[in-house]
Structure formats: structure tokens, C-alpha cells
């Protein structure tokens, strides 16, 4: 038969995956990043470009012919770097960190290099099995109950997704269908989602996507007096009021480490309330979940054994590089019942044997990246002991910063610090009263906004803000991989310098 | 004030982002991948491991102390590689390709290395602006109407997501809310989603996630006679029947290159039908959209100007490495109306100026990777001309394979080839009738399944199957970056060898 084989097309002359060319270009990219890390402190932390800056610098059309890696890297240096807000700078204290590491970056490189699409077991068994193993490792590091692990063999286990939003969409959809399967689709508008007014916006966005009526999102009020933690009585009152109206409590998002202030909800007590109403309780520990590998912080998720699901973002504070949201459930069968689709073109013997995990059925998307390879690299490259001491180092630096804030009477700590985020503000009562002035809350907020903009525009450090109980709060989040204590000292001097200048101007404007 | 600064904590002794150590380990990882590409043809394409293989090889717990990159890379070689189904092998013809390249892998490396979280413009202006620019480049390469571009300035534009599923969730949610805002949330159960019975399962999964009742998914039947393309009259009949029942047609997913057989729906005509009912039409060209950069294939999306949205997966056939789903909409304001959330901690002057794009409002998740850096590298590294000739090369190889199938009378082509996917099966009518046997469709299917398993178990090439109109079809998808014509010749000989053996066995079993 092989005699019939004729007209073989000519060989393609260009190989975009030529091994030696890959090595040559790969070294250049590694060198570029090496130089980037060496010089990262030279750049303004928050990019100082104006909207539309890049359009003026790049061609309107894609090139017809190949360009060299040298040209492209030069352009990244000249045109992209100025438009980067340097999240990996040691002087980045904005938002929450997105910490990376050698293992994180190279884990991404290996995953992209091997480039499998691990939607089900057979499409690359190692991708699935490594993920289950590493998720059990992490569960163990977090001291999660065995019911959340594969090793228990009772349907619990973990999955790596991209973001908390993806996790919440998958979980809220699952919780929704668990109830609608009993009471019928027509009742979807009766379902109610609960969180506190500190719950991340992605929870309500996810609920909205899942078709829950926005009228049925309850942002239960928290107060500064309770450090912005959701109070069980307040939750109960909200639920009770809904039940009286004939609505059905569906889902509670309990927060461990809120985005604004790192508030910690009392999850055990909230769980008790939710369980009375058969609600699904998810613990969103996107930020603070990371530090639960340290025994002295683990208590913030005490009570996790009675929750339905738990997630944290390893890309926030676990050296993992964007993205990796680790999610655990106790009963994966409800997840797969909602999210599983089995078109013919994906059918295979391994799936039919029911001896394997097909992660496509645990998440919203079909295709999935090989994130476990990265997490495996991170955990092995640093080891549990070092990861713990690293996170503790950040907490120590935040404590040190907090101490400096406390010592300067012009400032106040707005809420007690829980982890490595300090929430403070300029509150110059003494200065002002000396000049027979009084600042309304609104003027104080403007003053702090002015201070923040002054600091960020200078570009030496980068912080962001939040607003709680009407108070404009400066957030100082320690967590960049490169941050060392001397950076924190430097940041505090920078904040003080801007404060000195702003207050001097203010006093001058009062004609003193 | 700086006199007050005391008790600076001690410097952390270990730097997980030490530049020179990054370089040292980076080179090792690049070397590892270089060797991987060099030796990739040595490995069985479809992994031959048994379920649970990895658990037996790895420790139950994470290590307490750091391990070296050398040890980890050795473990990847020894324990992970055997569990990989090698999507980058030139002998991988399964599913659709997930093509990568030097630029794709190094683009991921650079994105992970710089590691920004580009949820809004201010968080890293370059990430947003580069994405808009590259999406306009790609729109131009695809000859999309100007109404889908930023340069037109009328609200159209493109966004890079992870997967088609993410795109469809965002778009179906948007289409849903556009209607519900007029008719009220209570009518959610009246909304109907249309596609053909060839539409990818992710469309209905996305609709399910968006709270559309599964009773309201219409998989309109297609036939082999029409090459599995959705017929406008069939769509109209389905819509008409629903409208008569008081239901509301919401959304049509039109396919350009279906997963089973690369079927192409007549989108212009389908659009006309859908527009009569004010439906949202999305064109899912996950696979075939890639080749629309070649003018001779562009006609398959003729009529795109009257559609609402369009997407293709650059990670499938554009050398881009997983993941990158490129999505365009004509009216981004409806997208952002549904998906925008603006918590205080993300507020900033650039957003308030309304002069910038905040991509978090275009997608389901908040956090997002710097995918445009990778796409910029890919497009610049190869250029339009080469990308076109590369895709054409794959089509030529598929045509060559198809020709060989046609010349072997034991096989038949099940549907005419459109792009680089050949759908065929063993159909040994002559052989069988010579032995006075007749094979029912079911036995033919079993024969083809047996052939496929025989081929895949041998591990020299990897194909997958589908089932259309009851026919078990072998799919041969050319598209791996490393595939050359001689690989295709080799694959065909491999298929013939297995066929010879299976048919010989079969004839023997008939006692001839």
C-alpha cells in the first residue's frame, strides 16, 4: 500500500519550535528578566504614563515579516516597561501582592513549554494526577480536615483554577442547582446570596453571572467596632427576614482576610447559622488562606470542617505567580453533577472506568493549563519551613511598619492589623487643633486622598486605598517577594516626607 | 521623625527572586525544554500509564526543606514525562491542536516574570493598551469589520480571555441581562439558547451556568447530507415553535469549524433569521477562526459584520500556547453594563476620566494575566506572511493525508474536509463482501473503535474520534507546530499497518 504514497508536500522551511533556536532565544529572555529584577527599583512603581501612550509608539498594523527577539526585547524595555506598574517591585504595597518567584516563573515556563491541555485524565494523566497530589499536599500544609482531601476517598478534593471569580461561579452554580433540582428552575428568583458589606465584589458578580437576581444579594453591614467582621446575629437577622418573605437562603460567602482591611469573619459561628438553613458556605480566604500554613495563624479558619468549600489564591502570597486559585470541596459529586458535560469526542475508557478525576467537570471551562507543575515547583523549591518563615517575615515587616505609624501622632491605625496589611490614615488632630482648626471627616478623607496621590505620583512607592465606614484608609500591604525591612523603612520615610510637605502647605494656606 | 525608626526586623536571608539564581535556574529550564523538543518523538504520544501511577512515585507530603532545580527537573523527566500525552509531538493528531512556539513559550515566561495583574488600566497601563492594540492588529489580519475594533471608536473592540467557555459565559450573561433589563428577572426561564447538535458542549454549559433553564437549550439537528452545518430553515422552525409557546429566543451560537468535523454554519443566513427575533449572535470560530487570516479561507466568516460577537482560540492553531481566547464585540457597553463592578479599592482617576479601558469589566474574572505580551511576541516573531504559510502548510498536509485515504479503498471520507481536519473511517466493504459478510453500522463502529485503540495504544501517533449520525469517525487533525509532511506519511503507514493486522484477524475469525 505504501507505494501509493505520492506527492508528499514539501517540508516547511521554518520551524517555530526549533530546539536550538529555542535555547538561544530562551537564554535571551532569561537574561532580560534577570536584568529586570536587578534594575526593578529604578522604575516608578506606579506607571506614570498617560492614557493612550502606547498607541503613539507602536505601529498600527502587525508586521508582515518576522522580527528578531533582540528587537522585540528592546521594544519591551523601551515601550512596555514604562507602562508597567511594577507589582514585583519591593516598593509595591498596593492592592494585595501578586507574589512570584524563580520557581513560579519557571513553573509557568515549563507548563507552557510542555503545553498540554489537561481537560480530562487521558489528555495527560500527569497533569491531573500531579494536581490531585499537590492539592492534598497543600491541604495538609493548611491542616484542612481530611474530608477535603482525595486521600480520604470520600469525594472530597482540590482543584486549581485561575481566579476566585472562576471558583465562585463554579461553586455558586453548583449550590444553585443542588437546590433547584429539588424545587424546580422556576424558583431561581427566590434564591438569596449572603456576604458582608466587605465581601469581595467578585462574589456578587459571580452570583449575578449565575442568574441569581441582584435584588437577592445581601451585603450584611459590618462595623469598625467589630473590625468589619460579619456578625452571626446580623447574618441571622438578614436570613430570617428573607425567609419570612418566602425567599430561600442559598449561599454564604464567609471571608477570611477581606480585600479592604483583612477582616476575618467568625466562620465557625457563621457556619452554625447557615447550616440551620441548609445553605452552602464557602470560605473565601483569597489572601489570608496563604498564611494558614503557619500554625499560629491557622486558627482563623477554625471551623472549616463544617464548611462546604474553601479557596485561597496561591498567586497572591505563595510565590506562585498569576494565576492559581486553589479550591477544595468536601463533596465533589455535586460539583461534577452540575459542571460535567461528556460530548462524544471526549469519551474514553479511563473516564468510563470511573477510576480517574476529569478536572473539566470540576470547573467552568474545558481547557485548563498545567498549573500543578508550577505549584509543585514552588512547594519543592522552597519547602514548608521556608515558605512559613517567608510569610512570617512579611508579617514582621508589617508589624514594624505599624509600630512606626503608631509612634507618629499625626497618624492613626484604622483597624487592628491581622496579617501583613496595615490600614492607617493621616489624622493630624494635634497639628490642626494647634491652629484652631477642625477637620470634618470629609476633609480628612480629601487630605488622605491628596497624600496618597502625592506619594504614588512620585513613584517611589505604591499604595492603594479603601473606604470603610466613610473613612478613606491608606492600605500598606507587605508581600512582594523582594521586599526587605529596609524597604519598609524607606517607605515610611517617603510617607512622612509627603506628609510634612502637605501639612506645611495646609498650615500655610490657613495663613499661620 | 526618622529618629523614631527602630527595631528594623532582620533581613530575610533567602531571596526567591535573586536575579543571578534566576538566571542559573532559568538556563537549566530552557535546556530541559530544548532537550524535550529534541527527544519528543521518542515518547509514546498518548501516555501509556495506568490510573494512579503518579501517587506511587511521589511522596505523600510536601517537603519541609528546599530541593534543587536539578532534582526537580530529574523528577519531571522520570515521573511526569511518562504521564504526559505529548500535545507538542509532531505525531499528535488528536482533538484539535494546542500549538505552541518559541514565541508562545517565551511570551508566557515574560508575562509570568513581569507578573502584573492587569485588571484595570492603572494597575499596569501597558497590559491594557498592548491588548487593545494587538486585538486591533488581529482584527485587521482577520479582516474583521471596523465596527469590531477600537480604532473605529464606536464602542467595538477585542479582549483576550482564557477559553471559549469564559467568553461564552461573559457573552451569554450579557445577552441575558440585555433582555432581562427590559422584561424583568422573573422571565429568565423563558429565555432560549440555540445552536446546532454540533455546537460545542461549552456553549450549553455556559448557558447552564448563566441560569438559562436546560429545558431551553435547542440543539438543532444537522445532517451528513449538509455536512453537519446548521440550516437556516431548521433554525427558523425551532425558533418559531418556541415563540409560539411564549418563549423568548435569546442567543444563537453559530459555529465556524465545529469540534467533531470542522463543519461551517452559514453564518450570514443564520444571522438574518436571528436578527428577525432580536437575538444575540455569537460566532464561535475557536479552531477555524485562526485560518481566517488567509484570504482564501476568510469567506467562512462572511456576514460577520451583522453578528454581535466573535471569538477564536489563538492557543489552538496560532502558535500561542495555552491559553488565549480572542473575543471581539461590536458594542462593549452592554458587556460592561453587565460585568462591571467598581468597589472602592479599585477606584482611580484614570477610570473616572473614562479615557481608558478597564478589562475587568469585559470579562468574568477580576484578575487577568498579561496575555497580550505573548500574542505580541507571536505575531512579531513570525509575521503575517509566515503565519499564513504555516497554516496553509497544515492544510496541505491534511489534503495530502485525505488523498491517501481516498486512494485506499478500505477507507472512506465521512465528511468533506474544510481545513486541516480529516474525518474518515475504515469502511472495508470490498474486503468484507469478498468474504460474503456484511457489516452493520454498529459492527463498523466497533471495528473503527478497535482500530483507534490499537493505534493509540501503540503510541506512535495519537488520534481521537467522534460520532456523527451514528457513525464512529476517526479524526486526523494536523496542526502541531512540529508536524512535517514526512510525519503525515508515517502516520498513514501506521494506520495502514494496524488496519492490515485487524482485518487479517477479522478474516481469520470468519474462518477464511
Coordinates of N, CA, C and O in Angstrom, one line a residue, chain A residues 302-448:
Chain A
X302 N -10.5 28.1 61.9 CA -11.1 27.1 62.7 C -12.6 27.0 62.4 O -13.2 28.0 62.2
X303 N -13.1 25.8 62.3 CA -14.5 25.6 62.0 C -14.6 25.2 60.5 O -15.7 24.9 60.1
X304 N -13.5 25.2 59.8 CA -13.6 24.9 58.4 C -14.2 23.5 58.1 O -14.8 23.3 57.0
X305 N -14.1 22.6 59.1 CA -14.6 21.2 58.9 C -16.1 21.2 58.6 O -16.6 20.3 58.0
X306 N -16.8 22.2 59.0 CA -18.3 22.2 58.7 C -18.7 23.0 57.5 O -19.8 23.2 57.2
X307 N -17.7 23.5 56.8 CA -18.0 24.3 55.6 C -18.0 23.4 54.3 O -17.5 22.3 54.4
X308 N -18.6 23.9 53.3 CA -18.7 23.1 52.1 C -17.5 23.3 51.1 O -17.1 22.4 50.4
X309 N -16.9 24.5 51.1 CA -15.8 24.7 50.2 C -14.9 25.8 50.7 O -15.3 26.6 51.6
X310 N -13.7 25.8 50.2 CA -12.6 26.7 50.7 C -11.7 27.1 49.6 O -11.4 26.2 48.7
X311 N -11.3 28.3 49.5 CA -10.3 28.7 48.5 C -9.3 29.7 48.9 O -9.6 30.6 49.8
X312 N -8.1 29.7 48.3 CA -7.2 30.7 48.5 C -6.4 30.9 47.2 O -6.3 30.0 46.4
X313 N -5.8 32.1 47.0 CA -5.1 32.4 45.8 C -3.6 32.3 46.1 O -3.0 33.1 46.7
X314 N -3.0 31.2 45.5 CA -1.6 31.0 45.7 C -0.8 32.0 44.9 O 0.4 32.3 45.2
X315 N -1.5 32.7 44.0 CA -0.7 33.8 43.3 C -0.7 35.1 44.1 O 0.0 36.0 43.7
X316 N -1.4 35.1 45.2 CA -1.3 36.3 46.0 C -0.1 36.4 46.9 O 0.7 37.3 46.9
X317 N 0.1 35.3 47.6 CA 1.1 35.4 48.7 C 1.9 34.0 48.9 O 2.2 33.7 50.0
X318 N 2.0 33.3 47.8 CA 2.6 31.9 47.9 C 3.7 31.8 46.9 O 4.0 30.7 46.5
X319 N 4.2 32.9 46.3 CA 5.3 32.9 45.4 C 4.9 32.2 44.1 O 5.8 31.7 43.3
X320 N 3.6 32.1 43.8 CA 3.2 31.2 42.7 C 3.0 31.9 41.3 O 2.8 31.2 40.4
X321 N 3.1 33.2 41.3 CA 2.8 33.9 40.0 C 1.4 33.7 39.5 O 0.8 32.6 39.7
X322 N 0.8 34.7 38.9 CA -0.5 34.7 38.4 C -0.6 33.6 37.3 O 0.3 33.6 36.5
X323 N -1.6 32.7 37.3 CA -2.7 32.6 38.2 C -2.8 31.2 38.8 O -2.4 30.2 38.3
X324 N -3.3 31.2 40.0 CA -3.6 29.9 40.7 C -4.4 30.0 41.9 O -4.0 30.4 43.0
X325 N -5.7 29.8 41.7 CA -6.7 29.8 42.9 C -6.9 28.3 43.3 O -7.4 27.5 42.5
X326 N -6.5 28.0 44.5 CA -6.7 26.6 45.0 C -8.0 26.5 45.7 O -8.3 27.2 46.6
X327 N -8.8 25.5 45.2 CA -10.2 25.4 45.7 C -10.4 23.9 46.2 O -10.0 23.0 45.5
X328 N -11.0 23.8 47.4 CA -11.3 22.5 47.9 C -12.8 22.4 48.2 O -13.5 23.3 48.6
X329 N -13.3 21.2 47.9 CA -14.7 20.9 48.2 C -14.8 19.6 49.0 O -13.9 18.7 48.9
X330 N -15.8 19.4 49.8 CA -16.0 18.2 50.6 C -16.7 17.1 49.7 O -16.5 15.9 49.9
X331 N -17.6 17.6 48.9 CA -18.4 16.6 48.1 C -18.3 17.0 46.6 O -19.0 17.8 46.1
X332 N -17.3 16.4 45.9 CA -17.1 16.8 44.5 C -18.3 16.3 43.6 O -18.4 16.8 42.5
X333 N -19.0 15.4 44.1 CA -20.1 14.8 43.3 C -21.1 15.9 42.9 O -21.7 15.9 41.8
X334 N -21.4 16.8 43.8 CA -22.4 17.9 43.5 C -21.8 18.8 42.5 O -22.5 19.4 41.6
X335 N -20.5 19.0 42.6 CA -19.8 19.9 41.6 C -19.9 19.3 40.2 O -20.3 19.9 39.3
X336 N -19.5 18.0 40.1 CA -19.5 17.4 38.8 C -20.9 17.2 38.3 O -21.1 17.2 37.0
X337 N -21.9 17.0 39.1 CA -23.2 16.9 38.6 C -23.7 18.1 37.8 O -24.3 18.0 36.8
X338 N -23.3 19.3 38.3 CA -23.6 20.5 37.6 C -22.7 20.8 36.5 O -23.1 21.2 35.4
X339 N -21.4 20.5 36.6 CA -20.4 21.0 35.6 C -20.0 20.0 34.6 O -19.2 20.4 33.7
X340 N -20.4 18.8 34.7 CA -19.9 17.8 33.8 C -20.7 17.8 32.5 O -21.9 17.9 32.5
X341 N -20.0 17.7 31.4 CA -20.6 17.5 30.1 C -19.7 16.5 29.4 O -18.4 16.6 29.5
X342 N -20.3 15.5 28.8 CA -19.5 14.5 28.1 C -19.8 14.3 26.7 O -20.4 13.3 26.3
X343 N -19.4 15.2 25.8 CA -19.6 15.0 24.4 C -18.8 13.8 23.9 O -17.8 13.4 24.5
X344 N -19.2 13.2 22.8 CA -18.6 12.0 22.3 C -17.1 12.2 22.1 O -16.4 11.3 22.4
X345 N -16.7 13.3 21.6 CA -15.3 13.5 21.2 C -14.4 13.5 22.4 O -13.1 13.5 22.3
X346 N -14.9 13.5 23.6 CA -14.1 13.4 24.8 C -14.2 12.1 25.5 O -13.6 11.9 26.5
X347 N -15.1 11.2 25.0 CA -15.3 9.9 25.7 C -14.0 9.1 25.6 O -13.3 9.1 24.6
X348 N -13.7 8.3 26.7 CA -12.6 7.5 26.7 C -12.7 6.5 27.8 O -13.5 6.6 28.7
X349 N -11.9 5.4 27.7 CA -12.0 4.3 28.6 C -11.7 4.6 30.1 O -12.3 4.1 31.0
X350 N -10.7 5.5 30.3 CA -10.3 5.9 31.6 C -11.5 6.6 32.3 O -11.8 6.2 33.5
X351 N -12.2 7.5 31.6 CA -13.3 8.2 32.2 C -14.4 7.1 32.5 O -15.0 7.1 33.6
X352 N -14.7 6.2 31.6 CA -15.7 5.2 31.8 C -15.4 4.3 33.0 O -16.3 3.8 33.7
X353 N -14.1 4.1 33.3 CA -13.7 3.2 34.4 C -14.0 3.8 35.7 O -14.0 3.2 36.8
X354 N -14.3 5.1 35.7 CA -14.6 5.9 37.0 C -13.4 5.8 38.0 O -13.6 6.0 39.2
X355 N -12.2 5.5 37.5 CA -11.1 5.5 38.4 C -10.3 6.7 38.4 O -9.2 6.8 39.0
X356 N -10.7 7.7 37.6 CA -9.9 8.9 37.4 C -10.7 10.2 37.6 O -11.9 10.1 37.6
X357 N -10.0 11.2 37.9 CA -10.6 12.6 38.0 C -10.5 13.2 36.6 O -9.5 13.2 36.0
X358 N -11.6 13.8 36.2 CA -11.6 14.6 34.9 C -11.9 16.0 35.4 O -13.0 16.4 35.6
X359 N -10.8 16.8 35.5 CA -11.0 18.1 36.1 C -11.9 19.1 35.3 O -12.4 20.1 35.9
X360 N -12.1 18.8 34.1 CA -13.1 19.7 33.3 C -14.4 19.7 34.0 O -15.2 20.7 33.9
X361 N -14.7 18.6 34.8 CA -16.0 18.5 35.4 C -16.0 19.2 36.8 O -17.1 19.2 37.5
X362 N -14.9 19.8 37.2 CA -14.8 20.5 38.5 C -14.7 22.0 38.3 O -14.6 22.7 39.2
X363 N -14.8 22.4 37.0 CA -14.5 23.9 36.8 C -15.4 24.3 35.6 O -16.1 23.5 35.0
X364 N -15.4 25.7 35.4 CA -16.4 26.2 34.4 C -15.9 26.0 33.0 O -16.6 25.8 32.1
X365 N -14.5 26.0 32.8 CA -14.0 25.9 31.4 C -13.6 24.4 31.1 O -13.5 23.6 32.0
X366 N -13.5 24.2 29.8 CA -13.0 22.8 29.4 C -11.5 22.8 29.4 O -10.9 22.0 30.2
X367 N -10.8 23.7 28.7 CA -9.4 23.7 28.6 C -8.8 24.2 29.9 O -9.4 25.0 30.6
X368 N -7.6 23.6 30.3 CA -7.0 24.1 31.5 C -5.5 23.9 31.4 O -5.0 23.0 30.8
X369 N -4.8 24.9 32.0 CA -3.4 24.9 32.0 C -2.8 24.0 33.0 O -3.5 23.6 33.9
X370 N -1.5 23.7 32.9 CA -0.8 22.7 33.8 C -0.3 23.4 35.0 O 0.9 23.5 35.3
X371 N -1.2 24.0 35.8 CA -0.8 24.8 36.9 C -0.1 24.0 38.0 O 0.7 24.6 38.8
X372 N -0.5 22.8 38.1 CA 0.1 22.0 39.2 C 1.6 21.8 39.1 O 2.3 21.7 40.1
X373 N 2.1 21.9 37.9 CA 3.5 21.8 37.7 C 4.2 23.0 38.3 O 5.2 22.8 39.0
X374 N 3.6 24.1 38.2 CA 4.2 25.3 38.8 C 4.1 25.2 40.3 O 5.1 25.5 41.0
X375 N 2.9 24.8 40.9 CA 2.8 24.7 42.3 C 3.8 23.7 42.9 O 4.3 23.8 44.0
X376 N 3.9 22.6 42.2 CA 4.9 21.6 42.6 C 6.3 22.1 42.7 O 7.0 21.9 43.7
X377 N 6.7 22.9 41.7 CA 8.0 23.6 41.7 C 8.1 24.5 42.9 O 9.2 24.5 43.5
X378 N 7.1 25.3 43.1 CA 7.1 26.3 44.2 C 7.3 25.6 45.6 O 8.2 25.9 46.3
X379 N 6.4 24.6 45.8 CA 6.5 23.9 47.1 C 7.8 23.2 47.3 O 8.4 23.2 48.4
X380 N 8.3 22.5 46.3 CA 9.5 21.8 46.4 C 10.8 22.7 46.4 O 11.7 22.4 47.2
X381 N 10.7 23.8 45.7 CA 11.9 24.7 45.6 C 12.1 25.4 47.0 O 13.3 25.7 47.3
X382 N 11.0 25.6 47.7 CA 11.2 26.4 48.9 C 10.9 25.6 50.2 O 11.6 25.8 51.2
X383 N 10.1 24.6 50.1 CA 9.8 23.7 51.3 C 9.0 24.4 52.3 O 8.9 25.7 52.3
X384 N 8.3 23.6 53.1 CA 7.3 24.2 54.0 C 8.0 25.2 55.0 O 7.4 26.3 55.2
X385 N 9.1 24.8 55.5 CA 9.7 25.6 56.6 C 10.1 27.0 56.0 O 9.8 28.0 56.7
X386 N 10.6 27.1 54.8 CA 11.0 28.3 54.3 C 9.8 29.2 53.9 O 9.7 30.4 54.2
X387 N 8.8 28.5 53.3 CA 7.5 29.2 53.0 C 6.9 29.9 54.2 O 6.5 31.1 54.2
X388 N 6.9 29.1 55.3 CA 6.4 29.7 56.5 C 7.2 30.9 57.0 O 6.7 32.0 57.3
X389 N 8.5 30.8 57.0 CA 9.4 31.9 57.5 C 9.3 33.1 56.6 O 9.3 34.2 57.0
X390 N 9.1 32.8 55.3 CA 8.9 33.9 54.4 C 7.7 34.7 54.7 O 7.7 36.0 54.8
X391 N 6.5 34.0 54.9 CA 5.3 34.7 55.2 C 5.4 35.5 56.5 O 4.9 36.6 56.7
X392 N 6.0 34.8 57.5 CA 6.2 35.4 58.8 C 7.0 36.7 58.7 O 6.8 37.7 59.4
X393 N 8.0 36.6 57.8 CA 8.9 37.8 57.6 C 8.0 39.0 57.1 O 8.2 40.1 57.6
X394 N 7.0 38.7 56.2 CA 6.2 39.8 55.8 C 5.3 40.4 56.9 O 5.1 41.6 57.0
X395 N 4.8 39.5 57.7 CA 4.0 39.9 58.9 C 4.9 40.8 59.8 O 4.4 41.8 60.3
X396 N 6.1 40.3 60.0 CA 7.0 41.1 60.9 C 7.2 42.5 60.3 O 7.3 43.5 61.1
X397 N 7.4 42.6 59.0 CA 7.7 43.9 58.4 C 6.4 44.8 58.6 O 6.5 46.0 58.8
X398 N 5.2 44.2 58.4 CA 4.0 44.9 58.5 C 3.9 45.4 60.0 O 3.5 46.5 60.3
X399 N 4.2 44.5 60.9 CA 4.2 44.9 62.4 C 5.1 46.1 62.6 O 4.8 47.0 63.4
X400 N 6.3 46.0 62.0 CA 7.3 47.1 62.2 C 6.7 48.4 61.6 O 6.8 49.4 62.2
X401 N 6.1 48.3 60.4 CA 5.5 49.5 59.8 C 4.4 50.1 60.7 O 4.4 51.3 61.0
X402 N 3.6 49.2 61.2 CA 2.5 49.6 62.1 C 3.0 50.3 63.3 O 2.5 51.3 63.7
X403 N 4.1 49.8 63.9 CA 4.7 50.4 65.0 C 5.2 51.8 64.8 O 5.0 52.7 65.6
X404 N 5.7 52.0 63.6 CA 6.2 53.3 63.2 C 5.0 54.3 63.0 O 5.1 55.4 63.4
X405 N 3.9 53.7 62.5 CA 2.7 54.6 62.3 C 2.2 55.0 63.7 O 1.9 56.2 63.9
X406 N 2.2 54.0 64.6 CA 1.7 54.3 65.9 C 2.5 55.4 66.6 O 2.0 56.3 67.3
X407 N 3.8 55.4 66.4 CA 4.7 56.3 67.1 C 4.6 57.7 66.5 O 5.0 58.7 67.2
X408 N 4.0 57.9 65.3 CA 3.9 59.2 64.8 C 2.4 59.7 65.1 O 1.5 59.2 64.5
X409 N 2.3 60.7 65.9 CA 1.0 61.0 66.4 C 0.1 61.7 65.4 O -1.1 61.9 65.6
X410 N 0.7 62.0 64.2 CA -0.2 62.5 63.1 C -1.0 61.5 62.4 O -1.9 61.8 61.6
X411 N -0.7 60.2 62.7 CA -1.4 59.1 62.0 C -2.3 58.3 63.0 O -2.0 58.3 64.2
X412 N -3.2 57.6 62.5 CA -3.9 56.6 63.3 C -4.0 55.3 62.5 O -4.1 55.2 61.3
X413 N -4.0 54.2 63.3 CA -4.3 52.9 62.7 C -5.9 52.8 62.7 O -6.5 53.0 63.7
X414 N -6.4 52.5 61.5 CA -7.9 52.5 61.4 C -8.5 51.2 61.9 O -9.5 51.2 62.6
X415 N -7.9 50.1 61.6 CA -8.4 48.8 62.2 C -7.1 48.0 62.6 O -6.1 48.1 62.0
X416 N -7.3 47.2 63.6 CA -6.1 46.4 64.1 C -5.6 45.5 62.9 O -6.4 45.0 62.2
X417 N -4.3 45.4 62.9 CA -3.7 44.6 61.8 C -3.9 43.1 62.1 O -3.7 42.7 63.2
X418 N -4.3 42.3 61.1 CA -4.4 40.9 61.3 C -3.2 40.1 60.7 O -2.7 39.2 61.3
X419 N -2.7 40.6 59.5 CA -1.7 39.8 58.8 C -0.6 40.8 58.4 O 0.0 41.4 59.2
X420 N -0.4 40.9 57.1 CA 0.7 41.8 56.6 C 0.1 43.1 55.9 O 0.8 43.7 55.2
X421 N -1.1 43.4 56.3 CA -1.7 44.6 55.7 C -2.0 45.6 56.9 O -2.6 45.2 57.9
X422 N -1.4 46.8 56.7 CA -1.7 47.9 57.7 C -2.6 48.9 57.1 O -2.4 49.5 56.0
X423 N -3.7 49.1 57.8 CA -4.8 50.1 57.4 C -4.6 51.3 58.3 O -4.9 51.2 59.5
X424 N -4.2 52.4 57.7 CA -4.0 53.6 58.6 C -4.4 54.9 57.8 O -4.9 54.8 56.7
X425 N -4.3 56.0 58.5 CA -4.6 57.2 57.8 C -3.9 58.4 58.5 O -3.6 58.3 59.7
X426 N -3.7 59.4 57.8 CA -3.3 60.7 58.3 C -4.4 61.3 59.1 O -5.5 61.4 58.6
X427 N -4.1 61.6 60.4 CA -5.2 62.0 61.3 C -4.6 63.1 62.2 O -4.4 62.8 63.4
X428 N -4.3 64.2 61.7 CA -3.4 65.2 62.4 C -4.2 66.1 63.3 O -4.1 67.3 63.2
X429 N -4.9 65.4 64.3 CA -5.7 66.2 65.2 C -4.9 67.2 66.0 O -5.2 68.4 66.1
X430 N -3.8 66.8 66.5 CA -2.9 67.7 67.3 C -2.5 68.9 66.5 O -2.6 70.0 66.9
X431 N -1.9 68.6 65.3 CA -1.4 69.7 64.4 C -2.5 70.7 64.2 O -2.3 71.9 64.2
X432 N -3.7 70.1 63.8 CA -4.7 71.0 63.4 C -5.3 71.8 64.5 O -5.5 73.0 64.4
X433 N -5.5 71.2 65.6 CA -6.1 71.9 66.8 C -5.2 73.0 67.3 O -5.6 74.0 67.7
X434 N -3.9 72.8 67.1 CA -2.9 73.8 67.5 C -3.2 75.1 66.7 O -2.9 76.2 67.1
X435 N -3.7 74.9 65.5 CA -4.1 76.0 64.6 C -5.5 76.4 64.7 O -6.1 77.0 63.8
X436 N -6.2 76.0 65.8 CA -7.6 76.3 66.0 C -8.4 75.9 64.7 O -9.3 76.6 64.3
X437 N -8.1 74.7 64.2 CA -8.9 74.3 63.0 C -9.5 72.9 63.4 O -9.0 72.2 64.3
X438 N -10.6 72.6 62.8 CA -11.1 71.3 63.0 C -11.4 70.7 61.6 O -11.9 71.3 60.7
X439 N -11.1 69.4 61.4 CA -11.3 68.8 60.1 C -12.5 67.9 60.1 O -12.5 67.0 61.0
X440 N -13.5 68.1 59.3 CA -14.6 67.2 59.1 C -14.0 65.9 58.5 O -13.0 65.9 57.9
X441 N -14.8 64.8 58.7 CA -14.4 63.5 58.1 C -14.1 63.7 56.6 O -13.1 63.1 56.1
X442 N -15.0 64.5 56.0 CA -14.8 64.6 54.5 C -13.5 65.3 54.2 O -12.8 64.9 53.2
X443 N -13.1 66.3 54.9 CA -11.8 67.0 54.6 C -10.7 66.1 55.0 O -9.6 66.1 54.3
X444 N -10.8 65.3 56.0 CA -9.8 64.3 56.4 C -9.6 63.3 55.2 O -8.5 63.0 54.8
X445 N -10.7 62.9 54.6 CA -10.6 62.0 53.5 C -9.9 62.6 52.3 O -9.1 62.0 51.7
X446 N -10.2 63.9 52.1 CA -9.6 64.6 51.0 C -8.1 64.7 51.2 O -7.3 64.5 50.3
X447 N -7.8 65.0 52.5 CA -6.4 65.1 52.9 C -5.6 63.8 52.6 O -4.5 63.8 52.1
X448 N -6.2 62.7 53.0 CA -5.6 61.4 52.8 C -5.5 61.1 51.3 O -4.5 60.5 50.9

